[in-house]
Amino acid sequence: MVFKRLLGSLGVGGPTVDTVLDPGAARPGGTLSGRVRLVGGTADHDVEHVALELVARVETEHEEHGDGEGVVVFDRHVVGGAFRLAAGEETSLPFAVPLPWETPATELHGQPLGIVLGVRTELAVAGARDKGDLDPLTVAPLPAQEAVLEALGQLGFGFRSADLEYGRIGGTGQQLPFYQEVELTPPPRYAHQVNEIELTFLAVPGALEVVLEADKRGGPFADGPGGHGGHDALSRFTVPHEGPSGPQDWNTLVDGWIQELVEHRASYGSHAVYGHESGVGAAVLAGAAGIAGGMVAAEVVDEVGDFFEGDSDDGEG
């Protein structure tokens, strides 16, 4: 879908910007490509730069104000330098920029996960900046991420919801100011031990870090004499992108992770995390059923309304 904007901050008759992403889903650590098309206004303009911002809608948590939503800019690339755009002139700027390895997936096998990402185009002209062009960004999981999710599905776990949470997970190499959390319902085998399992992927060029958190059920002996409810257990595991070595397959590997997590056998050494530095709850995805079916400063806006505000009013789509 293409969104075209008249750059209101540049005044009536200013240039227009129209960013078109190449078709197909991008992947974490891969390349995002497309073209930025510019059409000059009623007068000549000196363009200072054209930049692309990668933005995400995240859930935020405030001690005083409660939960909310915000928009985080998690990467930025200048794709065009200084040039003069004549009145009525049409020009096109091709781009190919890298995506952070921790870019969250927005779909699995074509099924939307409820994650909202976008590419926002900024045009700076004569000291004025306009960020009026916003395109939705579709990201598919890495093969190793997909393999872990498929293994969980074959082990009987069900997809409950997915969201982006503002904050960092302690004890990990997380780079972006937020992380993706996938909530899974346990199969009967583990239902008496855990309420749900939360999954986070943190990818780097050579490997995939998998963070698992089990919301463990309480019992008569939970948390001391007399028992009083459950607690969370967290563990992290690292696997090469090409998968487990030797005769072990993905199902066996992932099942071992789950058993270690649920039975709380982790040693809390280099492969354990003690908890989230911050985080919020997940939003339930209506109609979703079945498992199939990054380092920059954060800019957070507490009240964003519709993430793609006004896009439905465009004449092109």
mmCIF file of C-alpha atoms in Angstrom:
data_model
loop_
_atom_site.group_PDB
_atom_site.id
_atom_site.type_symbol
_atom_site.label_atom_id
_atom_site.label_comp_id
_atom_site.label_asym_id
_atom_site.label_seq_id
_atom_site.Cartn_x
_atom_site.Cartn_y
_atom_site.Cartn_z
ATOM 1 C CA MET A 1 0.000 0.000 0.000
ATOM 2 C CA VAL A 2 1.225 3.464 -0.861
ATOM 3 C CA PHE A 3 0.520 6.573 1.190
ATOM 4 C CA LYS A 4 0.954 10.007 -0.374
ATOM 5 C CA ARG A 5 1.145 13.150 1.724
ATOM 6 C CA LEU A 6 1.136 16.841 1.000
ATOM 7 C CA LEU A 7 3.804 18.219 3.277
ATOM 8 C CA GLY A 8 1.619 20.537 5.301
ATOM 9 C CA SER A 9 4.434 21.933 7.416
ATOM 10 C CA LEU A 10 6.034 23.215 4.210
ATOM 11 C CA GLY A 11 2.927 25.149 3.247
ATOM 12 C CA VAL A 12 0.380 24.872 0.461
ATOM 13 C CA GLY A 13 2.085 24.072 -2.817
ATOM 14 C CA GLY A 14 4.976 22.272 -1.161
ATOM 15 C CA PRO A 15 6.490 19.047 -2.500
ATOM 16 C CA THR A 16 4.873 15.658 -2.019
ATOM 17 C CA VAL A 17 6.570 12.451 -0.917
ATOM 18 C CA ASP A 18 5.478 8.939 -1.807
ATOM 19 C CA THR A 19 7.464 5.990 -0.406
ATOM 20 C CA VAL A 20 6.956 2.588 -2.004
ATOM 21 C CA LEU A 21 8.416 -0.503 -0.327
ATOM 22 C CA ASP A 22 9.414 -3.442 -2.497
ATOM 23 C CA PRO A 23 6.854 -6.277 -2.291
ATOM 24 C CA GLY A 24 7.251 -9.176 0.101
ATOM 25 C CA ALA A 25 7.998 -9.457 3.793
ATOM 26 C CA ALA A 26 11.389 -8.367 5.095
ATOM 27 C CA ARG A 27 13.362 -10.409 7.626
ATOM 28 C CA PRO A 28 15.355 -9.416 10.724
ATOM 29 C CA GLY A 29 18.948 -8.680 9.785
ATOM 30 C CA GLY A 30 17.949 -8.490 6.131
ATOM 31 C CA THR A 31 17.544 -5.591 3.731
ATOM 32 C CA LEU A 32 14.560 -3.267 3.407
ATOM 33 C CA SER A 33 14.379 -1.812 -0.080
ATOM 34 C CA GLY A 34 12.150 0.476 -2.085
ATOM 35 C CA ARG A 35 11.962 3.966 -3.559
ATOM 36 C CA VAL A 36 11.086 7.423 -2.297
ATOM 37 C CA ARG A 37 9.297 9.380 -5.004
ATOM 38 C CA LEU A 38 9.278 13.149 -4.780
ATOM 39 C CA VAL A 39 7.259 15.660 -6.785
ATOM 40 C CA GLY A 40 8.159 19.324 -6.603
ATOM 41 C CA GLY A 41 5.594 21.884 -5.530
ATOM 42 C CA THR A 42 4.688 25.218 -7.068
ATOM 43 C CA ALA A 43 8.155 26.632 -6.385
ATOM 44 C CA ASP A 44 11.739 25.377 -6.237
ATOM 45 C CA HIS A 45 12.841 23.886 -2.905
ATOM 46 C CA ASP A 46 16.243 23.067 -1.429
ATOM 47 C CA VAL A 47 15.972 19.586 0.055
ATOM 48 C CA GLU A 48 18.343 19.105 2.988
ATOM 49 C CA HIS A 49 17.822 15.361 3.367
ATOM 50 C CA VAL A 50 15.393 12.480 3.010
ATOM 51 C CA ALA A 51 15.364 10.016 5.900
ATOM 52 C CA LEU A 52 13.532 6.827 6.814
ATOM 53 C CA GLU A 53 12.564 5.994 10.388
ATOM 54 C CA LEU A 54 11.537 2.529 11.520
ATOM 55 C CA VAL A 55 8.780 2.837 14.107
ATOM 56 C CA ALA A 56 6.920 0.374 16.306
ATOM 57 C CA ARG A 57 3.796 0.559 18.417
ATOM 58 C CA VAL A 58 4.682 -0.667 21.897
ATOM 59 C CA GLU A 59 2.971 -1.162 25.218
ATOM 60 C CA THR A 60 4.285 0.997 28.016
ATOM 61 C CA GLU A 61 3.982 0.838 31.772
ATOM 62 C CA HIS A 62 4.030 3.814 34.120
ATOM 63 C CA GLU A 63 3.997 3.444 37.878
ATOM 64 C CA GLU A 64 1.795 6.512 38.285
ATOM 65 C CA HIS A 65 -0.297 6.477 35.112
ATOM 66 C CA GLY A 66 -0.744 2.772 34.451
ATOM 67 C CA ASP A 67 -0.424 0.981 31.136
ATOM 68 C CA GLY A 68 -0.553 2.697 27.796
ATOM 69 C CA GLU A 69 0.720 2.600 24.228
ATOM 70 C CA GLY A 70 3.412 4.578 22.485
ATOM 71 C CA VAL A 71 5.453 4.794 19.317
ATOM 72 C CA VAL A 72 9.175 4.026 19.389
ATOM 73 C CA VAL A 73 11.625 5.000 16.659
ATOM 74 C CA PHE A 74 14.059 2.074 16.635
ATOM 75 C CA ASP A 75 16.204 2.835 13.608
ATOM 76 C CA ARG A 76 16.894 5.693 11.184
ATOM 77 C CA HIS A 77 18.613 5.988 7.797
ATOM 78 C CA VAL A 78 19.306 9.013 5.612
ATOM 79 C CA VAL A 79 18.618 7.884 2.029
ATOM 80 C CA GLY A 80 19.061 11.198 0.209
ATOM 81 C CA GLY A 81 21.392 14.146 0.710
ATOM 82 C CA ALA A 82 21.163 17.796 -0.196
ATOM 83 C CA PHE A 83 19.751 18.619 -3.635
ATOM 84 C CA ARG A 84 17.451 21.139 -5.318
ATOM 85 C CA LEU A 85 13.935 20.033 -6.250
ATOM 86 C CA ALA A 86 12.549 22.233 -8.997
ATOM 87 C CA ALA A 87 8.889 23.172 -9.216
ATOM 88 C CA GLY A 88 6.916 20.234 -10.595
ATOM 89 C CA GLU A 89 10.045 18.071 -10.901
ATOM 90 C CA GLU A 90 9.657 14.346 -10.340
ATOM 91 C CA THR A 91 12.541 12.356 -8.910
ATOM 92 C CA SER A 92 12.974 8.927 -7.329
ATOM 93 C CA LEU A 93 15.459 7.869 -4.661
ATOM 94 C CA PRO A 94 16.097 4.088 -4.442
ATOM 95 C CA PHE A 95 17.140 2.743 -1.073
ATOM 96 C CA ALA A 96 18.310 -0.502 0.509
ATOM 97 C CA VAL A 97 18.827 -0.290 4.256
ATOM 98 C CA PRO A 98 19.571 -3.027 6.838
ATOM 99 C CA LEU A 99 16.978 -4.053 9.395
ATOM 100 C CA PRO A 100 18.126 -4.580 12.997
ATOM 101 C CA TRP A 101 18.488 -8.241 13.904
ATOM 102 C CA GLU A 102 15.999 -7.762 16.752
ATOM 103 C CA THR A 103 13.271 -6.399 14.453
ATOM 104 C CA PRO A 104 10.091 -8.204 15.586
ATOM 105 C CA ALA A 105 8.099 -10.447 13.298
ATOM 106 C CA THR A 106 4.665 -9.169 12.304
ATOM 107 C CA GLU A 107 3.416 -12.382 10.709
ATOM 108 C CA LEU A 108 3.872 -16.142 10.699
ATOM 109 C CA HIS A 109 2.995 -18.058 7.530
ATOM 110 C CA GLY A 110 1.044 -15.003 6.400
ATOM 111 C CA GLN A 111 -0.978 -14.884 9.622
ATOM 112 C CA PRO A 112 -0.773 -11.436 11.279
ATOM 113 C CA LEU A 113 0.476 -11.522 14.857
ATOM 114 C CA GLY A 114 -0.975 -8.149 15.873
ATOM 115 C CA ILE A 115 2.424 -6.406 15.804
ATOM 116 C CA VAL A 116 2.435 -2.935 14.218
ATOM 117 C CA LEU A 117 5.588 -1.680 12.525
ATOM 118 C CA GLY A 118 5.976 1.158 10.050
ATOM 119 C CA VAL A 119 8.413 3.073 7.867
ATOM 120 C CA ARG A 120 8.081 6.830 8.283
ATOM 121 C CA THR A 121 9.580 9.159 5.682
ATOM 122 C CA GLU A 122 11.040 12.494 6.719
ATOM 123 C CA LEU A 123 11.667 15.264 4.200
ATOM 124 C CA ALA A 124 13.676 18.251 5.393
ATOM 125 C CA VAL A 125 13.301 21.363 3.253
ATOM 126 C CA ALA A 126 14.787 24.761 4.125
ATOM 127 C CA GLY A 127 14.802 24.104 7.856
ATOM 128 C CA ALA A 128 11.308 22.585 7.980
ATOM 129 C CA ARG A 129 10.811 18.872 8.551
ATOM 130 C CA ASP A 130 7.751 16.843 7.741
ATOM 131 C CA LYS A 131 7.155 13.207 8.709
ATOM 132 C CA GLY A 132 3.943 12.795 6.783
ATOM 133 C CA ASP A 133 4.460 9.548 4.846
ATOM 134 C CA LEU A 134 3.962 6.317 6.810
ATOM 135 C CA ASP A 135 3.962 2.830 5.326
ATOM 136 C CA PRO A 136 3.227 -0.420 7.164
ATOM 137 C CA LEU A 137 6.214 -2.761 7.458
ATOM 138 C CA THR A 138 5.737 -6.519 7.216
ATOM 139 C CA VAL A 139 8.445 -8.731 8.735
ATOM 140 C CA ALA A 140 8.586 -12.517 8.598
ATOM 141 C CA PRO A 141 10.496 -14.510 11.236
ATOM 142 C CA LEU A 142 13.972 -15.877 10.660
ATOM 143 C CA PRO A 143 14.101 -19.588 9.734
ATOM 144 C CA ALA A 144 15.402 -20.458 13.214
ATOM 145 C CA GLN A 145 12.612 -18.447 14.860
ATOM 146 C CA GLU A 146 10.052 -20.158 12.666
ATOM 147 C CA ALA A 147 11.555 -23.551 13.546
ATOM 148 C CA VAL A 148 11.229 -22.857 17.281
ATOM 149 C CA LEU A 149 7.600 -21.800 16.859
ATOM 150 C CA GLU A 150 6.846 -24.838 14.727
ATOM 151 C CA ALA A 151 8.435 -27.107 17.331
ATOM 152 C CA LEU A 152 6.330 -25.539 20.081
ATOM 153 C CA GLY A 153 3.232 -26.085 17.963
ATOM 154 C CA GLN A 154 4.103 -29.733 17.436
ATOM 155 C CA LEU A 155 4.659 -30.089 21.185
ATOM 156 C CA GLY A 156 1.069 -28.933 21.728
ATOM 157 C CA PHE A 157 1.513 -25.284 22.669
ATOM 158 C CA GLY A 158 -1.117 -22.859 21.419
ATOM 159 C CA PHE A 159 -0.749 -19.237 20.348
ATOM 160 C CA ARG A 160 -2.480 -16.795 22.702
ATOM 161 C CA SER A 161 -1.168 -13.341 21.776
ATOM 162 C CA ALA A 162 1.873 -11.288 20.842
ATOM 163 C CA ASP A 163 2.902 -7.737 21.655
ATOM 164 C CA LEU A 164 5.865 -5.391 21.927
ATOM 165 C CA GLU A 165 6.844 -4.325 25.422
ATOM 166 C CA TYR A 166 8.894 -1.236 26.152
ATOM 167 C CA GLY A 167 11.854 -2.079 28.369
ATOM 168 C CA ARG A 168 14.780 -4.466 28.551
ATOM 169 C CA ILE A 169 15.250 -8.058 29.657
ATOM 170 C CA GLY A 170 17.990 -8.345 32.256
ATOM 171 C CA GLY A 171 20.934 -10.623 31.608
ATOM 172 C CA THR A 172 20.616 -10.607 27.821
ATOM 173 C CA GLY A 173 22.346 -8.829 24.974
ATOM 174 C CA GLN A 174 19.196 -6.956 23.986
ATOM 175 C CA GLN A 175 19.873 -3.914 21.802
ATOM 176 C CA LEU A 176 16.499 -2.375 20.969
ATOM 177 C CA PRO A 177 14.534 -0.405 23.601
ATOM 178 C CA PHE A 178 11.665 -2.919 23.417
ATOM 179 C CA TYR A 179 11.189 -6.650 22.958
ATOM 180 C CA GLN A 180 8.596 -8.891 21.373
ATOM 181 C CA GLU A 181 6.756 -11.273 23.652
ATOM 182 C CA VAL A 182 4.710 -14.214 22.379
ATOM 183 C CA GLU A 183 2.314 -15.771 24.886
ATOM 184 C CA LEU A 184 1.623 -19.494 24.557
ATOM 185 C CA THR A 185 -0.886 -21.779 26.225
ATOM 186 C CA PRO A 186 0.587 -25.043 27.564
ATOM 187 C CA PRO A 187 -0.426 -28.523 26.371
ATOM 188 C CA PRO A 188 -2.068 -30.929 28.847
ATOM 189 C CA ARG A 189 1.374 -32.314 29.662
ATOM 190 C CA TYR A 190 2.355 -29.040 31.357
ATOM 191 C CA ALA A 191 -1.040 -27.494 32.122
ATOM 192 C CA HIS A 192 -0.893 -28.524 35.785
ATOM 193 C CA GLN A 193 2.467 -26.813 36.202
ATOM 194 C CA VAL A 194 2.221 -23.544 34.244
ATOM 195 C CA ASN A 195 -0.495 -21.086 33.282
ATOM 196 C CA GLU A 196 1.355 -19.889 30.196
ATOM 197 C CA ILE A 197 4.796 -19.566 28.662
ATOM 198 C CA GLU A 198 6.141 -16.304 27.250
ATOM 199 C CA LEU A 199 8.696 -16.411 24.433
ATOM 200 C CA THR A 200 11.115 -13.707 23.258
ATOM 201 C CA PHE A 201 13.644 -13.917 20.423
ATOM 202 C CA LEU A 202 16.843 -11.835 20.486
ATOM 203 C CA ALA A 203 18.766 -12.461 17.280
ATOM 204 C CA VAL A 204 22.379 -11.563 16.471
ATOM 205 C CA PRO A 205 24.280 -12.289 13.241
ATOM 206 C CA GLY A 206 25.653 -15.652 14.409
ATOM 207 C CA ALA A 207 22.961 -17.046 16.675
ATOM 208 C CA LEU A 208 19.480 -16.780 18.131
ATOM 209 C CA GLU A 209 18.926 -16.125 21.818
ATOM 210 C CA VAL A 210 15.640 -17.543 23.099
ATOM 211 C CA VAL A 211 14.205 -16.224 26.362
ATOM 212 C CA LEU A 212 11.465 -18.313 27.979
ATOM 213 C CA GLU A 213 9.369 -17.342 30.968
ATOM 214 C CA ALA A 214 6.965 -19.703 32.674
ATOM 215 C CA ASP A 215 4.080 -18.351 34.710
ATOM 216 C CA LYS A 216 4.069 -21.258 37.156
ATOM 217 C CA ARG A 217 0.932 -22.362 38.932
ATOM 218 C CA GLY A 218 0.681 -22.199 42.700
ATOM 219 C CA GLY A 219 0.114 -25.187 44.909
ATOM 220 C CA PRO A 220 -0.200 -26.286 48.520
ATOM 221 C CA PHE A 221 3.577 -26.219 48.913
ATOM 222 C CA ALA A 222 4.369 -23.280 46.629
ATOM 223 C CA ASP A 223 6.573 -20.521 48.011
ATOM 224 C CA GLY A 224 7.061 -21.918 51.464
ATOM 225 C CA PRO A 225 4.990 -23.503 54.240
ATOM 226 C CA GLY A 226 1.289 -23.347 53.581
ATOM 227 C CA GLY A 227 1.740 -22.291 49.954
ATOM 228 C CA HIS A 228 0.447 -19.053 48.472
ATOM 229 C CA GLY A 229 0.431 -18.974 44.696
ATOM 230 C CA GLY A 230 2.913 -19.393 41.900
ATOM 231 C CA HIS A 231 5.906 -17.520 40.600
ATOM 232 C CA ASP A 232 7.719 -16.835 37.343
ATOM 233 C CA ALA A 233 10.715 -18.852 36.176
ATOM 234 C CA LEU A 234 12.958 -17.500 33.425
ATOM 235 C CA SER A 235 15.700 -19.096 31.363
ATOM 236 C CA ARG A 236 17.532 -18.223 28.178
ATOM 237 C CA PHE A 237 19.078 -20.452 25.556
ATOM 238 C CA THR A 238 21.252 -19.831 22.519
ATOM 239 C CA VAL A 239 21.181 -21.774 19.258
ATOM 240 C CA PRO A 240 22.963 -21.215 15.918
ATOM 241 C CA HIS A 241 20.768 -19.983 13.072
ATOM 242 C CA GLU A 242 21.369 -23.249 11.223
ATOM 243 C CA GLY A 243 19.839 -25.191 14.113
ATOM 244 C CA PRO A 244 21.006 -27.844 16.591
ATOM 245 C CA SER A 245 24.006 -29.938 15.690
ATOM 246 C CA GLY A 246 24.267 -33.716 15.604
ATOM 247 C CA PRO A 247 21.258 -36.018 15.718
ATOM 248 C CA GLN A 248 19.167 -33.650 17.840
ATOM 249 C CA ASP A 249 16.260 -32.053 15.995
ATOM 250 C CA TRP A 250 14.346 -28.845 16.775
ATOM 251 C CA ASN A 251 11.512 -30.642 18.595
ATOM 252 C CA THR A 252 13.906 -32.451 20.928
ATOM 253 C CA LEU A 253 15.911 -29.286 21.566
ATOM 254 C CA VAL A 254 12.880 -27.115 22.325
ATOM 255 C CA ASP A 255 11.246 -29.801 24.465
ATOM 256 C CA GLY A 256 14.418 -29.910 26.557
ATOM 257 C CA TRP A 257 14.227 -26.140 27.011
ATOM 258 C CA ILE A 258 10.648 -26.380 28.209
ATOM 259 C CA GLN A 259 11.393 -29.184 30.634
ATOM 260 C CA GLU A 260 14.315 -27.269 32.110
ATOM 261 C CA LEU A 261 12.201 -24.147 32.443
ATOM 262 C CA VAL A 262 9.158 -25.817 33.961
ATOM 263 C CA GLU A 263 11.127 -28.015 36.339
ATOM 264 C CA HIS A 264 13.222 -24.987 37.293
ATOM 265 C CA ARG A 265 16.489 -26.842 36.871
ATOM 266 C CA ALA A 266 18.335 -23.814 35.481
ATOM 267 C CA SER A 267 21.530 -23.045 37.352
ATOM 268 C CA TYR A 268 21.115 -19.240 37.024
ATOM 269 C CA GLY A 269 24.549 -19.051 35.502
ATOM 270 C CA SER A 270 25.443 -17.405 32.207
ATOM 271 C CA HIS A 271 22.367 -18.874 30.552
ATOM 272 C CA ALA A 272 19.761 -17.620 32.967
ATOM 273 C CA VAL A 273 17.991 -14.325 33.422
ATOM 274 C CA TYR A 274 16.588 -13.102 36.680
ATOM 275 C CA GLY A 275 13.702 -11.048 35.393
ATOM 276 C CA HIS A 276 12.545 -8.177 33.239
ATOM 277 C CA GLU A 277 13.844 -4.713 33.949
ATOM 278 C CA SER A 278 10.426 -3.495 32.892
ATOM 279 C CA GLY A 279 7.447 -4.906 31.091
ATOM 280 C CA VAL A 280 3.691 -4.905 30.676
ATOM 281 C CA GLY A 281 0.941 -7.390 29.903
ATOM 282 C CA ALA A 282 0.021 -8.665 26.456
ATOM 283 C CA ALA A 283 -2.984 -7.747 24.357
ATOM 284 C CA VAL A 284 -5.131 -10.705 23.323
ATOM 285 C CA LEU A 285 -5.388 -11.213 19.559
ATOM 286 C CA ALA A 286 -9.005 -11.857 18.627
ATOM 287 C CA GLY A 287 -9.486 -14.892 16.433
ATOM 288 C CA ALA A 288 -5.898 -16.126 16.630
ATOM 289 C CA ALA A 289 -5.615 -19.858 17.205
ATOM 290 C CA GLY A 290 -2.719 -22.256 16.845
ATOM 291 C CA ILE A 291 0.980 -21.595 16.788
ATOM 292 C CA ALA A 292 0.925 -21.092 13.009
ATOM 293 C CA GLY A 293 -2.022 -19.163 13.060
ATOM 294 C CA GLY A 294 18.274 -3.777 18.012
ATOM 295 C CA MET A 295 20.806 0.162 19.721
ATOM 296 C CA VAL A 296 19.170 3.545 19.313
ATOM 297 C CA ALA A 297 17.513 6.134 21.516
ATOM 298 C CA ALA A 298 13.791 5.674 21.962
ATOM 299 C CA GLU A 299 11.221 8.265 21.110
ATOM 300 C CA VAL A 300 8.049 7.469 23.029
ATOM 301 C CA VAL A 301 4.717 9.162 22.470
ATOM 302 C CA ASP A 302 2.198 8.276 25.154
ATOM 303 C CA GLU A 303 -0.923 9.119 23.194
ATOM 304 C CA VAL A 304 -0.743 8.087 19.564
ATOM 305 C CA GLY A 305 -4.379 7.425 18.657
ATOM 306 C CA ASP A 306 -4.589 5.508 15.435
ATOM 307 C CA PHE A 307 -1.046 4.467 14.538
ATOM 308 C CA PHE A 308 -1.679 5.101 10.856
ATOM 309 C CA GLU A 309 -3.827 8.142 11.482
ATOM 310 C CA GLY A 310 -5.482 9.438 8.353
ATOM 311 C CA ASP A 311 -4.163 6.746 6.049
ATOM 312 C CA SER A 312 -7.655 5.515 5.248
ATOM 313 C CA ASP A 313 -8.443 8.929 3.815
ATOM 314 C CA ASP A 314 -5.842 8.676 1.064
ATOM 315 C CA GLY A 315 -6.973 8.326 -2.436
ATOM 316 C CA GLU A 316 -4.392 5.660 -3.268
ATOM 317 C CA GLY A 317 -4.075 2.297 -1.575
#
